[in-house]
Amino acid sequence: VIVYAALPEVTAKTTGSVADLIKGVPTTVTLYEWTIKATGGTINATSNTTTLEWLKADATATTTVATSTLKLYKNGVLVSSGVTISANDLASSTATSGTIVITVSGDALAVEKDQTVTFTLKGDVTATTGGFIRVWLKGDATSTSYNFAWNDGVKTMISGYLVKGLPAAGTDYYQHTVLQQ
């Protein structure tokens, strides 16, 4: 029997698809946003990761995201320490898919008992006509191979590692496309 003092409850946000990128101009956008509620006690994400998946337009509609501009915000405030963000091929003009991994050390992303915190990942996106970027939470309700923050190391097939509220795969995306010009 496993007894937990606290469990996270996730609410994945979504924009669906919005046309807010200006052709050829780096535009800062919200790549993804989610909330965490600490149910039962304080939750700390020490030594865990959150994985987001991304999809971009193909090489004929070049889209890039400057990985150096990826920033994580907690309740609208930039998290300046205790978080490392890595992403494969986001800056490549030909890569079309991959992951963004948010790794935590210390209590940078702690959520106090019965509080809800909103996390927002932003970055600068440059795209040409037909370009887009789509991002969603990879640690979804059906995932068995990706971490989600606060899984406390227990890998289980039950409800996305015992995290309540995780969405079904691919249903909670943010997508930004180039404005029609």
mmCIF file of C-alpha atoms in Angstrom:
data_model
loop_
_atom_site.group_PDB
_atom_site.id
_atom_site.type_symbol
_atom_site.label_atom_id
_atom_site.label_comp_id
_atom_site.label_asym_id
_atom_site.label_seq_id
_atom_site.Cartn_x
_atom_site.Cartn_y
_atom_site.Cartn_z
ATOM 1 C CA VAL A 1 0.000 0.000 0.000
ATOM 2 C CA ILE A 2 1.317 3.450 -0.958
ATOM 3 C CA VAL A 3 0.004 6.443 1.002
ATOM 4 C CA TYR A 4 0.681 9.958 -0.276
ATOM 5 C CA ALA A 5 0.745 13.050 1.950
ATOM 6 C CA ALA A 6 0.124 15.269 -1.075
ATOM 7 C CA LEU A 7 -0.888 14.844 -4.698
ATOM 8 C CA PRO A 8 -0.757 17.290 -7.596
ATOM 9 C CA GLU A 9 -3.868 18.046 -9.607
ATOM 10 C CA VAL A 10 -3.155 19.324 -13.116
ATOM 11 C CA THR A 11 -5.283 21.541 -15.303
ATOM 12 C CA ALA A 12 -3.854 21.732 -18.811
ATOM 13 C CA LYS A 13 -4.650 24.959 -20.617
ATOM 14 C CA THR A 14 -5.232 25.315 -24.351
ATOM 15 C CA THR A 15 -5.542 28.002 -26.992
ATOM 16 C CA GLY A 16 -6.308 25.629 -29.790
ATOM 17 C CA SER A 17 -4.908 27.417 -32.837
ATOM 18 C CA VAL A 18 -4.373 31.184 -32.966
ATOM 19 C CA ALA A 19 -2.858 33.240 -35.791
ATOM 20 C CA ASP A 20 -0.501 35.551 -33.900
ATOM 21 C CA LEU A 21 2.930 35.152 -35.530
ATOM 22 C CA ILE A 22 4.195 37.869 -37.880
ATOM 23 C CA LYS A 23 5.917 36.469 -40.955
ATOM 24 C CA GLY A 24 9.698 36.543 -40.532
ATOM 25 C CA VAL A 25 9.616 38.455 -37.212
ATOM 26 C CA PRO A 26 10.555 36.808 -33.885
ATOM 27 C CA THR A 27 7.395 36.912 -31.765
ATOM 28 C CA THR A 28 7.279 36.097 -28.046
ATOM 29 C CA VAL A 29 4.356 33.737 -27.409
ATOM 30 C CA THR A 30 3.057 31.450 -24.689
ATOM 31 C CA LEU A 31 4.182 28.028 -25.873
ATOM 32 C CA TYR A 32 2.310 26.223 -23.105
ATOM 33 C CA GLU A 33 0.510 26.880 -19.820
ATOM 34 C CA TRP A 34 -0.771 24.626 -17.047
ATOM 35 C CA THR A 35 -1.853 24.840 -13.414
ATOM 36 C CA ILE A 36 -0.914 22.645 -10.469
ATOM 37 C CA LYS A 37 -3.010 22.391 -7.313
ATOM 38 C CA ALA A 38 -1.369 20.876 -4.227
ATOM 39 C CA THR A 39 -4.014 18.614 -2.711
ATOM 40 C CA GLY A 40 -3.430 17.490 0.874
ATOM 41 C CA GLY A 41 -0.023 19.056 1.429
ATOM 42 C CA THR A 42 2.845 21.037 -0.084
ATOM 43 C CA ILE A 43 4.250 19.599 -3.302
ATOM 44 C CA ASN A 44 7.857 20.044 -4.358
ATOM 45 C CA ALA A 45 9.201 19.111 -7.771
ATOM 46 C CA THR A 46 12.798 18.490 -6.683
ATOM 47 C CA SER A 47 14.683 16.163 -9.042
ATOM 48 C CA ASN A 48 11.709 15.593 -11.332
ATOM 49 C CA THR A 49 11.033 16.689 -14.879
ATOM 50 C CA THR A 50 8.134 17.918 -16.958
ATOM 51 C CA THR A 51 8.178 16.972 -20.627
ATOM 52 C CA LEU A 52 6.366 18.940 -23.312
ATOM 53 C CA GLU A 53 6.165 17.774 -26.900
ATOM 54 C CA TRP A 54 6.316 20.087 -29.903
ATOM 55 C CA LEU A 55 5.410 19.931 -33.584
ATOM 56 C CA LYS A 56 6.460 22.504 -36.196
ATOM 57 C CA ALA A 57 5.707 23.180 -39.839
ATOM 58 C CA ASP A 58 7.799 21.224 -42.327
ATOM 59 C CA ALA A 59 10.848 22.630 -44.120
ATOM 60 C CA THR A 60 8.731 24.344 -46.785
ATOM 61 C CA ALA A 61 7.178 26.524 -44.060
ATOM 62 C CA THR A 62 10.236 27.208 -41.914
ATOM 63 C CA THR A 63 9.543 27.769 -38.212
ATOM 64 C CA THR A 64 12.192 28.212 -35.520
ATOM 65 C CA VAL A 65 12.137 28.858 -31.790
ATOM 66 C CA ALA A 66 15.219 30.447 -30.247
ATOM 67 C CA THR A 67 15.973 27.994 -27.432
ATOM 68 C CA SER A 68 17.878 30.707 -25.555
ATOM 69 C CA THR A 69 14.567 32.597 -25.211
ATOM 70 C CA LEU A 70 12.677 29.767 -23.477
ATOM 71 C CA LYS A 71 11.513 31.075 -20.098
ATOM 72 C CA LEU A 72 9.334 29.532 -17.381
ATOM 73 C CA TYR A 73 7.008 31.688 -15.290
ATOM 74 C CA LYS A 74 5.296 30.790 -12.008
ATOM 75 C CA ASN A 75 2.141 32.871 -11.440
ATOM 76 C CA GLY A 76 3.466 35.411 -13.945
ATOM 77 C CA VAL A 77 6.904 35.777 -12.318
ATOM 78 C CA LEU A 78 10.011 34.569 -14.169
ATOM 79 C CA VAL A 79 11.625 31.541 -12.489
ATOM 80 C CA SER A 80 15.254 32.647 -12.603
ATOM 81 C CA SER A 81 16.949 29.803 -10.713
ATOM 82 C CA GLY A 82 16.446 26.131 -9.969
ATOM 83 C CA VAL A 83 15.081 25.319 -13.433
ATOM 84 C CA THR A 84 16.854 24.079 -16.561
ATOM 85 C CA ILE A 85 15.002 24.032 -19.889
ATOM 86 C CA SER A 86 16.367 21.942 -22.742
ATOM 87 C CA ALA A 87 14.852 21.362 -26.148
ATOM 88 C CA ASN A 88 16.000 19.347 -29.092
ATOM 89 C CA ASP A 89 16.019 20.970 -32.549
ATOM 90 C CA LEU A 90 13.623 23.854 -31.792
ATOM 91 C CA ALA A 91 16.065 26.253 -33.448
ATOM 92 C CA SER A 92 16.450 24.023 -36.518
ATOM 93 C CA SER A 93 14.594 25.171 -39.617
ATOM 94 C CA THR A 94 14.103 21.594 -40.831
ATOM 95 C CA ALA A 95 13.237 19.639 -37.659
ATOM 96 C CA THR A 96 9.501 19.030 -37.299
ATOM 97 C CA SER A 97 9.052 17.461 -33.857
ATOM 98 C CA GLY A 98 10.725 16.889 -30.504
ATOM 99 C CA THR A 99 10.520 17.586 -26.800
ATOM 100 C CA ILE A 100 11.093 20.364 -24.297
ATOM 101 C CA VAL A 101 12.281 19.094 -20.914
ATOM 102 C CA ILE A 102 11.981 21.219 -17.774
ATOM 103 C CA THR A 103 14.270 19.922 -15.017
ATOM 104 C CA VAL A 104 13.974 21.232 -11.463
ATOM 105 C CA SER A 105 16.380 21.461 -8.552
ATOM 106 C CA GLY A 106 15.525 22.771 -5.106
ATOM 107 C CA ASP A 107 12.091 24.223 -4.390
ATOM 108 C CA ALA A 108 11.794 26.550 -7.412
ATOM 109 C CA LEU A 109 8.425 25.065 -8.411
ATOM 110 C CA ALA A 110 7.012 24.158 -4.989
ATOM 111 C CA VAL A 111 3.254 24.560 -4.546
ATOM 112 C CA GLU A 112 1.959 25.188 -1.031
ATOM 113 C CA LYS A 113 -0.823 23.036 0.459
ATOM 114 C CA ASP A 114 -4.233 23.658 -1.144
ATOM 115 C CA GLN A 115 -2.793 26.401 -3.379
ATOM 116 C CA THR A 116 -2.977 26.523 -7.177
ATOM 117 C CA VAL A 117 -0.035 27.779 -9.227
ATOM 118 C CA THR A 118 0.011 28.604 -12.946
ATOM 119 C CA PHE A 119 3.132 27.743 -14.950
ATOM 120 C CA THR A 120 3.744 29.385 -18.329
ATOM 121 C CA LEU A 121 6.465 28.568 -20.861
ATOM 122 C CA LYS A 122 7.264 31.382 -23.314
ATOM 123 C CA GLY A 123 9.678 31.654 -26.223
ATOM 124 C CA ASP A 124 10.457 33.621 -29.387
ATOM 125 C CA VAL A 125 9.034 32.033 -32.545
ATOM 126 C CA THR A 126 9.958 33.006 -36.110
ATOM 127 C CA ALA A 127 7.956 31.548 -39.001
ATOM 128 C CA THR A 128 7.302 31.985 -42.700
ATOM 129 C CA THR A 129 3.977 31.754 -44.541
ATOM 130 C CA GLY A 130 2.200 28.566 -43.467
ATOM 131 C CA GLY A 131 4.464 28.185 -40.445
ATOM 132 C CA PHE A 132 3.250 27.048 -37.025
ATOM 133 C CA ILE A 133 4.384 25.696 -33.652
ATOM 134 C CA ARG A 134 2.218 23.390 -31.504
ATOM 135 C CA VAL A 135 3.132 22.401 -27.912
ATOM 136 C CA TRP A 136 1.391 20.067 -25.459
ATOM 137 C CA LEU A 137 2.042 18.274 -22.191
ATOM 138 C CA LYS A 138 3.697 14.943 -22.928
ATOM 139 C CA GLY A 139 3.077 13.436 -19.477
ATOM 140 C CA ASP A 140 -0.554 12.822 -20.358
ATOM 141 C CA ALA A 141 -3.085 10.429 -18.874
ATOM 142 C CA THR A 142 -2.078 7.608 -21.245
ATOM 143 C CA SER A 143 1.711 8.070 -21.163
ATOM 144 C CA THR A 144 3.904 5.376 -19.693
ATOM 145 C CA SER A 145 7.326 6.574 -20.831
ATOM 146 C CA TYR A 146 7.534 10.279 -19.951
ATOM 147 C CA ASN A 147 7.908 12.012 -16.626
ATOM 148 C CA PHE A 148 5.614 14.637 -15.297
ATOM 149 C CA ALA A 149 6.775 16.845 -12.441
ATOM 150 C CA TRP A 150 5.798 15.626 -9.008
ATOM 151 C CA ASN A 151 5.484 11.980 -9.960
ATOM 152 C CA ASP A 152 7.847 11.446 -6.972
ATOM 153 C CA GLY A 153 9.680 8.678 -8.797
ATOM 154 C CA VAL A 154 6.844 6.135 -8.644
ATOM 155 C CA LYS A 155 6.239 4.825 -12.153
ATOM 156 C CA THR A 156 2.762 3.403 -12.394
ATOM 157 C CA MET A 157 0.184 2.846 -15.103
ATOM 158 C CA ILE A 158 -2.566 4.321 -12.935
ATOM 159 C CA SER A 159 -3.881 7.713 -14.058
ATOM 160 C CA GLY A 160 -0.674 9.258 -15.348
ATOM 161 C CA TYR A 161 1.532 8.323 -12.384
ATOM 162 C CA LEU A 162 -1.118 9.183 -9.784
ATOM 163 C CA VAL A 163 -1.305 12.797 -10.956
ATOM 164 C CA LYS A 164 -4.950 13.870 -11.157
ATOM 165 C CA GLY A 165 -6.301 15.853 -14.089
ATOM 166 C CA LEU A 166 -3.770 14.949 -16.762
ATOM 167 C CA PRO A 167 -5.372 15.316 -20.197
ATOM 168 C CA ALA A 168 -5.735 12.725 -22.914
ATOM 169 C CA ALA A 169 -2.806 12.725 -25.341
ATOM 170 C CA GLY A 170 -2.763 15.672 -27.752
ATOM 171 C CA THR A 171 -5.980 17.322 -26.519
ATOM 172 C CA ASP A 172 -4.467 20.218 -24.602
ATOM 173 C CA TYR A 173 -2.261 21.952 -27.143
ATOM 174 C CA TYR A 174 -1.237 25.539 -27.770
ATOM 175 C CA GLN A 175 -0.703 26.329 -31.468
ATOM 176 C CA HIS A 176 0.572 29.540 -33.009
ATOM 177 C CA THR A 177 0.410 30.167 -36.754
ATOM 178 C CA VAL A 178 1.470 32.986 -39.078
ATOM 179 C CA LEU A 179 -1.067 35.777 -39.634
ATOM 180 C CA GLN A 180 -2.499 35.889 -43.148
ATOM 181 C CA GLN A 181 -0.747 38.721 -44.998
#
